[in-house]
Amino acid sequence: MPYCTVCKIETDYEYDIALSNGEYLHYSCIVMLQMQKHEIETALQQQQSQLILSLFVPNGGAEQDVTSEADGENLRAKLAKVNSVLTGLYDHLPCWPPDWDERKRRIIKENGSICSDCGEEQDVYLVHDIPVFEGGTNVLDTLRLICRACYTSMYREPDIFGTVTLNPSQVEFAEQFAEIQSAIDNAQWIRFEYKKPRAKRWMTRVVTPERLLNIPNSRESGETLCVEGFCELRQDTRIFALERMQGLEIIED
């Protein structure tokens, strides 16, 4: 049984978070850290407001000012520590992290709004160099900026099954492809067992499929056939590679 990297207590494979670095994390632990961050930021804002108000109070004591400054330094040190822990966890979340926009701002500040594909400076998206479902991370060095046109060209949605021939490497997924397309057409859920690259066991997923798509492989030539949809377990839209699925079934109403 794995242990949470924060509290060092055992985790549950099915209901806790498997990080991309092989560690595990309780949902409750990351929520606790996020709450601590919010409380410290709120306290700093209140202190700042009090300091501004003291400028208009003629009898403010020097001792109170010294105490406030010391308290402020202490709060900022605590905030820096919590932010450091959260950033390390966010680096390896198996999804887009809560500080995704901040990561984008940091990369733009360092490199400008330059598309990593076409080299043009324009509005850009932040994307993973290696997709998370292939073992990628959210570490800044593994992220890149890409413009809308280049981003759109990264994904090629296949036509309705039956009008095209799947790539030779994808023929083995023809039955899954057809079932998923049927579920999309009929607004049905699908259930399957899924195993991430570094996971030790299969997990049951229930998904409302939205589209099938081919994503270019990051580490080799070819494409990975995937389904994108809303995952009931994670309560978020996720992408699943068909090659990592087994036991696919459509959930009837």
Short mmCIF file of C-alpha atoms in Angstrom, two decimals:
data_model
loop_
_atom_site.label_atom_id
_atom_site.label_comp_id
_atom_site.label_asym_id
_atom_site.label_seq_id
_atom_site.Cartn_x
_atom_site.Cartn_y
_atom_site.Cartn_z
CA MET A 1 0.00 0.00 0.00
CA PRO A 2 1.54 3.40 -0.99
CA TYR A 3 1.86 6.30 1.42
CA CYS A 4 0.88 9.95 0.96
CA THR A 5 3.92 12.10 0.20
CA VAL A 6 2.56 14.86 2.49
CA CYS A 7 1.24 13.15 5.64
CA LYS A 8 3.01 9.76 5.19
CA ILE A 9 -0.26 7.89 5.88
CA GLU A 10 -1.45 5.05 3.65
CA THR A 11 -3.42 6.02 0.55
CA ASP A 12 -6.18 4.32 -1.40
CA TYR A 13 -5.34 3.38 -5.01
CA GLU A 14 -8.84 4.13 -6.25
CA TYR A 15 -9.71 7.37 -4.48
CA ASP A 16 -6.42 9.20 -3.99
CA ILE A 17 -4.03 10.81 -6.48
CA ALA A 18 -1.23 8.92 -8.21
CA LEU A 19 1.43 11.51 -9.06
CA SER A 20 3.52 11.25 -12.23
CA ASN A 21 6.73 10.85 -10.20
CA GLY A 22 5.49 7.58 -8.70
CA GLU A 23 4.35 9.10 -5.39
CA TYR A 24 0.78 9.29 -4.04
CA LEU A 25 -1.27 12.06 -2.47
CA HIS A 26 -4.46 12.28 -0.42
CA TYR A 27 -7.06 14.63 -1.86
CA SER A 28 -7.58 15.89 1.69
CA CYS A 29 -3.88 16.80 2.03
CA ILE A 30 -3.79 18.96 -1.08
CA VAL A 31 -7.05 20.65 -0.03
CA MET A 32 -5.55 21.31 3.42
CA LEU A 33 -2.49 22.96 1.87
CA GLN A 34 -4.67 25.07 -0.44
CA MET A 35 -6.71 26.21 2.58
CA GLN A 36 -3.54 27.12 4.47
CA LYS A 37 -2.38 29.17 1.49
CA HIS A 38 -5.72 31.00 1.38
CA GLU A 39 -5.67 31.70 5.13
CA ILE A 40 -2.13 33.10 5.03
CA GLU A 41 -2.89 35.27 2.00
CA THR A 42 -6.03 36.58 3.73
CA ALA A 43 -4.04 37.39 6.89
CA LEU A 44 -1.42 39.26 4.82
CA GLN A 45 -4.14 41.26 3.08
CA GLN A 46 -5.72 42.18 6.41
CA GLN A 47 -2.37 43.21 7.82
CA GLN A 48 -1.67 45.34 4.76
CA SER A 49 -5.03 47.06 5.20
CA GLN A 50 -4.25 47.75 8.88
CA LEU A 51 -0.87 49.22 8.00
CA ILE A 52 -2.43 51.51 5.41
CA LEU A 53 -5.09 52.56 7.94
CA SER A 54 -2.39 53.28 10.56
CA LEU A 55 -0.93 55.93 8.26
CA PHE A 56 -4.05 57.99 8.92
CA VAL A 57 -4.05 57.38 12.70
CA PRO A 58 -1.98 60.10 14.43
CA ASN A 59 -1.16 58.12 17.61
CA GLY A 60 0.14 54.88 16.14
CA GLY A 61 2.80 53.30 18.37
CA ALA A 62 6.24 52.35 17.12
CA GLU A 63 6.09 49.03 19.03
CA GLN A 64 2.92 48.06 17.18
CA ASP A 65 4.61 48.87 13.86
CA VAL A 66 7.60 46.66 14.72
CA THR A 67 5.32 43.81 15.78
CA SER A 68 3.28 44.12 12.58
CA GLU A 69 6.41 44.05 10.45
CA ALA A 70 7.69 40.96 12.26
CA ASP A 71 4.33 39.25 11.88
CA GLY A 72 4.32 40.11 8.20
CA GLU A 73 7.75 38.54 7.67
CA ASN A 74 6.61 35.42 9.49
CA LEU A 75 3.48 35.13 7.36
CA ARG A 76 5.43 35.64 4.14
CA ALA A 77 7.88 32.92 5.16
CA LYS A 78 5.00 30.52 5.84
CA LEU A 79 3.39 31.40 2.52
CA ALA A 80 6.64 30.77 0.65
CA LYS A 81 6.94 27.35 2.30
CA VAL A 82 3.35 26.34 1.49
CA ASN A 83 3.72 27.60 -2.09
CA SER A 84 6.91 25.58 -2.50
CA VAL A 85 5.18 22.37 -1.36
CA LEU A 86 2.14 23.02 -3.56
CA THR A 87 4.29 23.79 -6.60
CA GLY A 88 6.13 20.50 -6.15
CA LEU A 89 2.83 18.63 -5.97
CA TYR A 90 1.33 20.52 -8.91
CA ASP A 91 4.43 19.61 -10.96
CA HIS A 92 3.32 15.99 -10.92
CA LEU A 93 -0.47 16.12 -10.84
CA PRO A 94 -1.95 13.83 -13.54
CA CYS A 95 -3.92 16.79 -14.94
CA TRP A 96 -3.67 20.53 -15.50
CA PRO A 97 -2.66 22.09 -12.14
CA PRO A 98 -4.55 24.93 -10.39
CA ASP A 99 -1.63 27.30 -11.08
CA TRP A 100 -1.65 26.60 -14.84
CA ASP A 101 -2.27 30.27 -15.72
CA GLU A 102 0.60 31.36 -13.44
CA ARG A 103 2.92 28.89 -15.15
CA LYS A 104 1.90 30.32 -18.51
CA ARG A 105 2.61 33.88 -17.29
CA ARG A 106 6.06 32.85 -16.04
CA ILE A 107 7.02 31.26 -19.36
CA ILE A 108 5.72 34.25 -21.34
CA LYS A 109 7.66 36.60 -19.05
CA GLU A 110 10.86 34.66 -19.72
CA ASN A 111 10.45 33.94 -23.44
CA GLY A 112 7.68 36.18 -24.76
CA SER A 113 4.51 35.01 -26.55
CA ILE A 114 6.48 33.04 -29.15
CA CYS A 115 4.93 29.90 -30.65
CA SER A 116 7.35 26.99 -30.22
CA ASP A 117 6.23 25.50 -33.57
CA CYS A 118 6.05 28.39 -36.05
CA GLY A 119 8.16 30.93 -34.16
CA GLU A 120 5.57 33.71 -34.53
CA GLU A 121 4.72 36.07 -31.66
CA GLN A 122 0.96 36.01 -31.06
CA ASP A 123 -1.70 34.73 -28.67
CA VAL A 124 -0.51 31.36 -27.40
CA TYR A 125 -1.66 28.30 -25.47
CA LEU A 126 0.45 26.52 -22.89
CA VAL A 127 0.73 22.78 -23.63
CA HIS A 128 2.68 19.76 -22.40
CA ASP A 129 5.68 18.72 -24.47
CA ILE A 130 4.82 15.13 -23.52
CA PRO A 131 1.08 14.61 -22.83
CA VAL A 132 0.23 13.75 -19.22
CA PHE A 133 -1.42 10.49 -20.26
CA GLU A 134 1.92 9.45 -21.82
CA GLY A 135 3.82 10.15 -18.62
CA GLY A 136 4.42 13.90 -19.02
CA THR A 137 4.59 16.36 -16.11
CA ASN A 138 3.68 19.97 -15.36
CA VAL A 139 7.29 20.97 -14.65
CA LEU A 140 8.02 24.29 -16.38
CA ASP A 141 10.85 22.83 -18.47
CA THR A 142 8.41 20.31 -19.98
CA LEU A 143 5.84 22.91 -21.06
CA ARG A 144 5.78 25.02 -24.22
CA LEU A 145 3.79 27.78 -25.86
CA ILE A 146 1.92 27.22 -29.10
CA CYS A 147 -0.36 29.44 -31.19
CA ARG A 148 -3.98 28.60 -32.01
CA ALA A 149 -3.28 27.46 -35.58
CA CYS A 150 -0.46 25.14 -34.55
CA TYR A 151 -2.42 23.90 -31.55
CA THR A 152 -5.40 22.98 -33.72
CA SER A 153 -3.16 21.11 -36.16
CA MET A 154 -1.83 18.94 -33.32
CA TYR A 155 -5.11 17.05 -33.14
CA ARG A 156 -6.70 15.20 -36.02
CA GLU A 157 -10.22 14.00 -35.32
CA PRO A 158 -11.06 10.81 -37.20
CA ASP A 159 -14.19 10.59 -39.30
CA ILE A 160 -17.18 8.51 -38.24
CA PHE A 161 -16.15 4.85 -38.07
CA GLY A 162 -16.87 3.08 -41.33
CA THR A 163 -15.95 5.97 -43.62
CA VAL A 164 -12.20 5.65 -43.08
CA THR A 165 -9.67 2.88 -42.54
CA LEU A 166 -7.80 3.04 -39.27
CA ASN A 167 -4.03 3.21 -39.39
CA PRO A 168 -2.39 -0.26 -39.50
CA SER A 169 -1.18 0.21 -35.92
CA GLN A 170 -4.74 1.04 -34.80
CA VAL A 171 -6.69 -1.84 -36.37
CA GLU A 172 -6.67 -3.74 -33.07
CA PHE A 173 -8.76 -0.92 -31.56
CA ALA A 174 -11.46 -1.03 -34.25
CA GLU A 175 -14.06 -2.63 -31.97
CA GLN A 176 -13.40 -0.16 -29.16
CA PHE A 177 -13.48 2.68 -31.69
CA ALA A 178 -16.91 1.62 -32.93
CA GLU A 179 -18.34 1.23 -29.41
CA ILE A 180 -17.06 4.61 -28.28
CA GLN A 181 -18.36 6.33 -31.41
CA SER A 182 -21.76 4.70 -30.80
CA ALA A 183 -21.75 5.98 -27.21
CA ILE A 184 -20.91 9.49 -28.44
CA ASP A 185 -23.69 9.41 -31.03
CA ASN A 186 -26.24 8.18 -28.48
CA ALA A 187 -25.09 10.30 -25.50
CA GLN A 188 -24.23 7.21 -23.43
CA TRP A 189 -21.62 6.56 -20.77
CA ILE A 190 -18.80 4.06 -21.14
CA ARG A 191 -17.07 2.01 -18.45
CA PHE A 192 -13.58 0.55 -18.75
CA GLU A 193 -10.47 -0.41 -16.82
CA TYR A 194 -7.59 2.02 -17.28
CA LYS A 195 -3.92 1.86 -16.36
CA LYS A 196 -1.58 4.86 -16.49
CA PRO A 197 2.04 4.40 -17.59
CA ARG A 198 3.45 4.28 -14.05
CA ALA A 199 0.41 2.87 -12.26
CA LYS A 200 0.63 -0.53 -10.57
CA ARG A 201 -3.00 -1.52 -11.05
CA TRP A 202 -5.98 -1.02 -13.30
CA MET A 203 -8.69 1.44 -12.21
CA THR A 204 -12.35 1.49 -13.23
CA ARG A 205 -13.37 4.66 -15.07
CA VAL A 206 -16.85 5.82 -16.04
CA VAL A 207 -16.70 8.45 -18.77
CA THR A 208 -19.11 10.49 -20.86
CA PRO A 209 -17.21 10.39 -24.20
CA GLU A 210 -17.18 13.61 -26.23
CA ARG A 211 -14.86 12.91 -29.16
CA LEU A 212 -12.27 10.52 -30.55
CA LEU A 213 -8.97 11.99 -31.64
CA ASN A 214 -5.48 11.07 -32.74
CA ILE A 215 -2.65 12.70 -30.79
CA PRO A 216 0.87 12.65 -32.27
CA ASN A 217 3.29 10.60 -30.18
CA SER A 218 5.84 12.79 -28.44
CA ARG A 219 8.66 10.28 -28.19
CA GLU A 220 8.26 8.37 -31.44
CA SER A 221 6.58 8.62 -34.81
CA GLY A 222 2.91 7.79 -35.27
CA GLU A 223 -0.25 8.73 -33.39
CA THR A 224 -2.09 7.55 -30.31
CA LEU A 225 -5.83 6.96 -30.66
CA CYS A 226 -7.64 8.55 -27.71
CA VAL A 227 -11.07 9.41 -26.39
CA GLU A 228 -11.78 12.69 -24.61
CA GLY A 229 -14.65 12.89 -22.15
CA PHE A 230 -15.89 13.75 -18.67
CA CYS A 231 -14.51 11.34 -16.05
CA GLU A 232 -16.89 10.64 -13.16
CA LEU A 233 -14.04 9.60 -10.84
CA ARG A 234 -11.99 12.77 -11.32
CA GLN A 235 -14.98 15.05 -12.02
CA ASP A 236 -13.09 16.64 -14.88
CA THR A 237 -12.55 16.30 -18.63
CA ARG A 238 -9.74 13.85 -19.33
CA ILE A 239 -8.09 12.16 -22.32
CA PHE A 240 -7.69 8.36 -22.33
CA ALA A 241 -5.52 6.36 -24.72
CA LEU A 242 -7.37 3.34 -26.13
CA GLU A 243 -4.19 1.28 -25.86
CA ARG A 244 -4.39 1.65 -22.07
CA MET A 245 -8.04 0.57 -21.82
CA GLN A 246 -9.56 -2.87 -21.31
CA GLY A 247 -13.02 -4.28 -20.64
CA LEU A 248 -14.82 -1.43 -22.44
CA GLU A 249 -18.61 -1.49 -22.16
CA ILE A 250 -21.44 0.93 -22.85
CA ILE A 251 -23.64 1.73 -19.86
CA GLU A 252 -27.25 1.40 -20.89
CA ASP A 253 -29.84 3.84 -19.49
#
